PDB file of C-alpha atoms in Angstrom:
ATOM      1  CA  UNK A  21    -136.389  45.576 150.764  1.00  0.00           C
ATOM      2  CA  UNK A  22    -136.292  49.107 149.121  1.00  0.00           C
ATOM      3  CA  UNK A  23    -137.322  52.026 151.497  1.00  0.00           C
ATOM      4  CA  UNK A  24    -140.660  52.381 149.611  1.00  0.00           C
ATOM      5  CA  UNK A  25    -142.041  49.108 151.067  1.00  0.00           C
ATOM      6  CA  UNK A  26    -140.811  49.487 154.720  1.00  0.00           C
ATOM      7  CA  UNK A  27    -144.130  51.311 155.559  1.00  0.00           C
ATOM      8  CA  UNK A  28    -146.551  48.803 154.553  1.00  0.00           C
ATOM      9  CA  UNK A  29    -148.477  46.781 156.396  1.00  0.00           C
ATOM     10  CA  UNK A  30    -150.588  43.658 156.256  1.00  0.00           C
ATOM     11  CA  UNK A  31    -153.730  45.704 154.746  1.00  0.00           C
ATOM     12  CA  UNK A  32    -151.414  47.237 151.839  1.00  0.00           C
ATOM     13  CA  UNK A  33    -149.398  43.730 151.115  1.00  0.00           C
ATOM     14  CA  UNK A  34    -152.477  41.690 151.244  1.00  0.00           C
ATOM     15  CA  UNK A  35    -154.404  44.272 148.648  1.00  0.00           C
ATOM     16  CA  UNK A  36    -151.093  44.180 146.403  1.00  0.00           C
ATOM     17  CA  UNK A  37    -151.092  40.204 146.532  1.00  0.00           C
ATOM     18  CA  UNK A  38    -155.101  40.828 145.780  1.00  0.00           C
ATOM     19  CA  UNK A  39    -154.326  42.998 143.229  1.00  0.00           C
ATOM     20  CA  UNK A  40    -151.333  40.729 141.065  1.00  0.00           C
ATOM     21  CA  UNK A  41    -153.631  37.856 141.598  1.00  0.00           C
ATOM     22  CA  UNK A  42    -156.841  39.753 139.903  1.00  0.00           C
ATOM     23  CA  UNK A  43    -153.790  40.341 136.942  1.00  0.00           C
ATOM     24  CA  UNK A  44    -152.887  36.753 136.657  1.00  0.00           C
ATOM     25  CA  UNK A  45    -156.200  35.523 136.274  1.00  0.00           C
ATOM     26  CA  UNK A  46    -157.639  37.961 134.284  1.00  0.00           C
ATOM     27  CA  UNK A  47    -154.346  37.290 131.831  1.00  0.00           C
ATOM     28  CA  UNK A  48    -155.176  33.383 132.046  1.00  0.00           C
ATOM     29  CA  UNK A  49    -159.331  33.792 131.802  1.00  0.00           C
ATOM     30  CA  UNK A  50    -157.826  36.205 128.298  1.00  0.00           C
ATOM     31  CA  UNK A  51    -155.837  33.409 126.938  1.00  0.00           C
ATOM     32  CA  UNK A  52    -158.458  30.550 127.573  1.00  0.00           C
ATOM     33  CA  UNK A  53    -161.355  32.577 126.032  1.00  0.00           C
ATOM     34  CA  UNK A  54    -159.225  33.336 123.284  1.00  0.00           C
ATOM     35  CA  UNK A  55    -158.913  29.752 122.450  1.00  0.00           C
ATOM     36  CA  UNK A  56    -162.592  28.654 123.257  1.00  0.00           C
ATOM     37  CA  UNK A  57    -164.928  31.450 122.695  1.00  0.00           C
ATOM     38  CA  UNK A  58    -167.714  30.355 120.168  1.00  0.00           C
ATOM     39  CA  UNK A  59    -170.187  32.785 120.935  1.00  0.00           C
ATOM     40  CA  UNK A  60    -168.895  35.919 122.623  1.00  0.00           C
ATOM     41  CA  UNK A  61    -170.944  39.102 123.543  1.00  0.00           C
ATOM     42  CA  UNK A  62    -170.379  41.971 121.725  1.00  0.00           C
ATOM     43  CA  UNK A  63    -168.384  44.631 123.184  1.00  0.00           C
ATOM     44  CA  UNK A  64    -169.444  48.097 123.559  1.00  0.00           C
ATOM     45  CA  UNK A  65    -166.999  51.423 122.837  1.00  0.00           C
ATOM     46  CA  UNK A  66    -167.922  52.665 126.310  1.00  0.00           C
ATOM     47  CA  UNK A  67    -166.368  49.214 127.866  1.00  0.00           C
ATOM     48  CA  UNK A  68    -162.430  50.059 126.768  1.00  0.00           C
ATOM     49  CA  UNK A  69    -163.654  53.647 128.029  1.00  0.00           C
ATOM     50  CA  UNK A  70    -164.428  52.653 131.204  1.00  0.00           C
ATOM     51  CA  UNK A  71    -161.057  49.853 131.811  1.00  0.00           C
ATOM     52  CA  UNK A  72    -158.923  53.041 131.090  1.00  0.00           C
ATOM     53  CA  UNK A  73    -160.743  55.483 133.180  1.00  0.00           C
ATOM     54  CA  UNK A  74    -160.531  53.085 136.446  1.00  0.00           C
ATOM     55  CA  UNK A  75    -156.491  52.294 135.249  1.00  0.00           C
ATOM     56  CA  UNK A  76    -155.738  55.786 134.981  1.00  0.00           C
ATOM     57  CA  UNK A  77    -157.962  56.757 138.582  1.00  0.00           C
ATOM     58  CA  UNK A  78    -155.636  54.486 140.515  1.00  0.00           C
ATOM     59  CA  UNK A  79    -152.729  56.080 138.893  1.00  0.00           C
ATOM     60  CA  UNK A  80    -153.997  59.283 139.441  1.00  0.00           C
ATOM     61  CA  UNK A  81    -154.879  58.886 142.479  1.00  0.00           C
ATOM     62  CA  UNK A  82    -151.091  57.625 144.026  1.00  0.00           C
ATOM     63  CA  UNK A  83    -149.517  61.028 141.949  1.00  0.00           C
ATOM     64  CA  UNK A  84    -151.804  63.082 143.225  1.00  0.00           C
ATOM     65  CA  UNK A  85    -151.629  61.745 146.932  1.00  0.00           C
ATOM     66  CA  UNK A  86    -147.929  62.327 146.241  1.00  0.00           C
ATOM     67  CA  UNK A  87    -147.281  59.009 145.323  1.00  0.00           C
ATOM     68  CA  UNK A  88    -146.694  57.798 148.865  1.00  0.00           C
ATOM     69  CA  UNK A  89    -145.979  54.156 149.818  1.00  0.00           C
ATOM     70  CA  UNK A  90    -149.917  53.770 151.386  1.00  0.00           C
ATOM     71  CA  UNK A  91    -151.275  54.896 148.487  1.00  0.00           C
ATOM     72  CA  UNK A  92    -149.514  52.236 146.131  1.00  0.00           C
ATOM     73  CA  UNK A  93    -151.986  49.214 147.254  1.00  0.00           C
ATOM     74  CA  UNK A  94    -155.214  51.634 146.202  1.00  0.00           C
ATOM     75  CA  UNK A  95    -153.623  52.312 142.984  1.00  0.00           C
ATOM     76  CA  UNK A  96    -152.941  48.670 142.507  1.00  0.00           C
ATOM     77  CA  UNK A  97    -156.026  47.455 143.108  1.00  0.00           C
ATOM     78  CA  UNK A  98    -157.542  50.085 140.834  1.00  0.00           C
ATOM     79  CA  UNK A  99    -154.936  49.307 137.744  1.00  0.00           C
ATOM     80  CA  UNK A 100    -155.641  45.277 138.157  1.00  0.00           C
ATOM     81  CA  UNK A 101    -159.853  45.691 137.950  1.00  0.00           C
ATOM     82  CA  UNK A 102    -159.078  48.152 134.748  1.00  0.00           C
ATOM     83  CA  UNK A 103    -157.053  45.904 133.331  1.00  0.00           C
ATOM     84  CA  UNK A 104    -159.680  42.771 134.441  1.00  0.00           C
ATOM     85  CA  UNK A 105    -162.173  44.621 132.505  1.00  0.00           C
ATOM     86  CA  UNK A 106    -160.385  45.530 129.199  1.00  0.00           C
ATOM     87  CA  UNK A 107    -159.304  42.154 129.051  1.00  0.00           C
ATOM     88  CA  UNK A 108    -162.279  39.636 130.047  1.00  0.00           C
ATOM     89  CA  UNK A 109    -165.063  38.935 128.043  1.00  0.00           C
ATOM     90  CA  UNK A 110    -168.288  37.409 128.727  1.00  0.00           C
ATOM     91  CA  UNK A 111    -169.857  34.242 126.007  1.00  0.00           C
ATOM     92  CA  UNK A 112    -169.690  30.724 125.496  1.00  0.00           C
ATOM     93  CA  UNK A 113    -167.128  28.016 124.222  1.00  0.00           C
ATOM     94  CA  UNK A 114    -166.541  24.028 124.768  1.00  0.00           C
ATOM     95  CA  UNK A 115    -164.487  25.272 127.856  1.00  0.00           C
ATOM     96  CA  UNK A 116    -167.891  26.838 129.035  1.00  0.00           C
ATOM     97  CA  UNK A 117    -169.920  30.362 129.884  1.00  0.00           C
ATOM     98  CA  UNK A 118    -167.810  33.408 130.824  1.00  0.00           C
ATOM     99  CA  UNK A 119    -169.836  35.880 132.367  1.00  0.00           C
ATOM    100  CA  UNK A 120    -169.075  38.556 135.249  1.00  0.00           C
ATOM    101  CA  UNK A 121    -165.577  37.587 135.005  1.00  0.00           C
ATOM    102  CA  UNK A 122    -165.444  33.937 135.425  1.00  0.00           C
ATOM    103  CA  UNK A 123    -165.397  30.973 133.927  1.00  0.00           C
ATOM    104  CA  UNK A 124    -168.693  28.167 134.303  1.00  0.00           C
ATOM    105  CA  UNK A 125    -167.386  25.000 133.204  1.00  0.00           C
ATOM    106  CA  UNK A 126    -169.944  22.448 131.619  1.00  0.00           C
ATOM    107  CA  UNK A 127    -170.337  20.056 134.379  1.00  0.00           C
ATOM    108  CA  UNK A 128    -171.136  22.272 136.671  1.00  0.00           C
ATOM    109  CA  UNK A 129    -173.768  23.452 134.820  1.00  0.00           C
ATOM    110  CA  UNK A 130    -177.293  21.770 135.448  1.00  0.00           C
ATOM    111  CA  UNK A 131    -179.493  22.818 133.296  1.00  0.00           C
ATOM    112  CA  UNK A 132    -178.869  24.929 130.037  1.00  0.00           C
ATOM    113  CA  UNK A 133    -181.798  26.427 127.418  1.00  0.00           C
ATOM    114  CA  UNK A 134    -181.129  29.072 124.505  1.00  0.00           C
ATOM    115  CA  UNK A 135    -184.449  30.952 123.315  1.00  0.00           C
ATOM    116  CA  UNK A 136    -184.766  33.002 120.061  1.00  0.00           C
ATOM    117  CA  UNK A 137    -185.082  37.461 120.879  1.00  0.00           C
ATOM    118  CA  UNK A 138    -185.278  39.923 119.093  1.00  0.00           C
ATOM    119  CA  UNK A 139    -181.478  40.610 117.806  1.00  0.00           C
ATOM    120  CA  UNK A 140    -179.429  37.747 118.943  1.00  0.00           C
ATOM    121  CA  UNK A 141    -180.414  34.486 121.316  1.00  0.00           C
ATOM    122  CA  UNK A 142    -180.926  34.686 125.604  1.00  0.00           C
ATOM    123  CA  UNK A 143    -178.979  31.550 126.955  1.00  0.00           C
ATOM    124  CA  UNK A 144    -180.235  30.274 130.494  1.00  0.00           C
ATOM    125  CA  UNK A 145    -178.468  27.991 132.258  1.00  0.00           C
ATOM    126  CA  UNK A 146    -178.940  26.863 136.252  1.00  0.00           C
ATOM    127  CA  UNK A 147    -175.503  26.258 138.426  1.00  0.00           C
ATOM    128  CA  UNK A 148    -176.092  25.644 141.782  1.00  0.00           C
ATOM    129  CA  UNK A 149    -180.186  26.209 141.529  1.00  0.00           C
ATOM    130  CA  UNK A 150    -179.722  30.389 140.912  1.00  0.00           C
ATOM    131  CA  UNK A 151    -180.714  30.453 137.286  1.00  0.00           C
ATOM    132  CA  UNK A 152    -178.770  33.013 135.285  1.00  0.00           C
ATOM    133  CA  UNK A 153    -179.101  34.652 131.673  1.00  0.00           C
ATOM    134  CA  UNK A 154    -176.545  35.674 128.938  1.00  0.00           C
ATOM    135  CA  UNK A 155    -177.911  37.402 125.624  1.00  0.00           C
ATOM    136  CA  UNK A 156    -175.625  36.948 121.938  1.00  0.00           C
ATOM    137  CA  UNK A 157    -176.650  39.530 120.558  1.00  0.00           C
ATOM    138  CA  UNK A 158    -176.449  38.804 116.981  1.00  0.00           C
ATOM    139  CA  UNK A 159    -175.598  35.075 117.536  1.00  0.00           C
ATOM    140  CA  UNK A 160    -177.701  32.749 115.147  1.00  0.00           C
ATOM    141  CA  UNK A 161    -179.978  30.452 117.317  1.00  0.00           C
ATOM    142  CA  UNK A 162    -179.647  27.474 115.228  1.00  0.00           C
ATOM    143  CA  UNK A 163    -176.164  27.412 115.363  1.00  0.00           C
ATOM    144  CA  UNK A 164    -176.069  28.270 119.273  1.00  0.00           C
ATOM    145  CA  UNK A 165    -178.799  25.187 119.824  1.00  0.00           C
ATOM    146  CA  UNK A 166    -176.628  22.986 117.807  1.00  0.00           C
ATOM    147  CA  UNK A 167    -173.582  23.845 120.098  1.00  0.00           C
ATOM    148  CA  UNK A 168    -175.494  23.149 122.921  1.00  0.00           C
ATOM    149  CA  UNK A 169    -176.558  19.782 121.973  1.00  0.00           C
ATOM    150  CA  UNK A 170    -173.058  18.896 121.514  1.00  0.00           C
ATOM    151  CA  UNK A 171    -172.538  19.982 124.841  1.00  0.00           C
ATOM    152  CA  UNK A 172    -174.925  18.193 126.308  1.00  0.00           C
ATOM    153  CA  UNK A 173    -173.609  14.968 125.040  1.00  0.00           C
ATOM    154  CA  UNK A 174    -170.306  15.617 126.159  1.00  0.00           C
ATOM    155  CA  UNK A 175    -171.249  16.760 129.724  1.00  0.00           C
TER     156      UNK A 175
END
């Protein structure tokens, strides 16, 4: 084991194991919305602004602590939600709704409603009784009714 790792301790090995695993699923929650998103919520400039700024305040933060060895889990942890957030998006797709970085598959979705506002369509859908909202803006509510009907017959 190289001298920089000698110093750390269960905290700093179990926030880099948090930290690669945040990665990994971030990079496989990117690759299955790329294949299923239907609908996807628009993204806003300030979104890639803000995955950069927390990517380069955990790198900052280990050069300017003098890059020490206890310092290299914080910065991890920072550079894996950065790159969580430039890389997840939040919609709907046959797979199911992505919101707050995760996945909803259809069957474990109980209950699922789309209503017509002003710019796009709200989508409500219960999981586990806590009803929750996503808005497409600029989605076309026919077309996101006629998706979920075919997802209702499916699931």
């Amino acid at each position: 084991m190289p001298a920089f790792f000698s110093s750390f301790g269960v905290l700093e090995w179990t926030l880099v194991i948090v930290a690669a695993l945040l990665v990994c699923y971030s990079v496989y929650l990117a690759i299955d919305q790329r294949g299923s998103l239907r609908f996807a919520v628009p993204r806003e400039p300030v979104n890639a602004v803000v995955a950069a700024a927390v990517a380069v305040l955990g790198i900052g933060y280990f050069v300017v602590r003098g890059a020490q060895p206890d310092d290299f889990s914080a910065c991890c942890v920072l550079v894996a939600v950065g790159a969580s957030l430039a890389l997840v998006r939040s919609g709907m797709g046959p797979h199911g709704i992505y919101q707050g970085g995760m996945r909803v598959g259809w069957d474990r979705i109980e209950r699922v409603e789309s209503v017509a506002v002003a710019g796009g369509v709200s989508v409500r859908y219960t999981m586990r009784g806590a009803e929750r909202e996503l808005v497409l803006l600029g989605a076309d509510a026919g077309a996101v009714e006629a998706f979920l009907a075919d997802m209702r017959k499916i699931h």
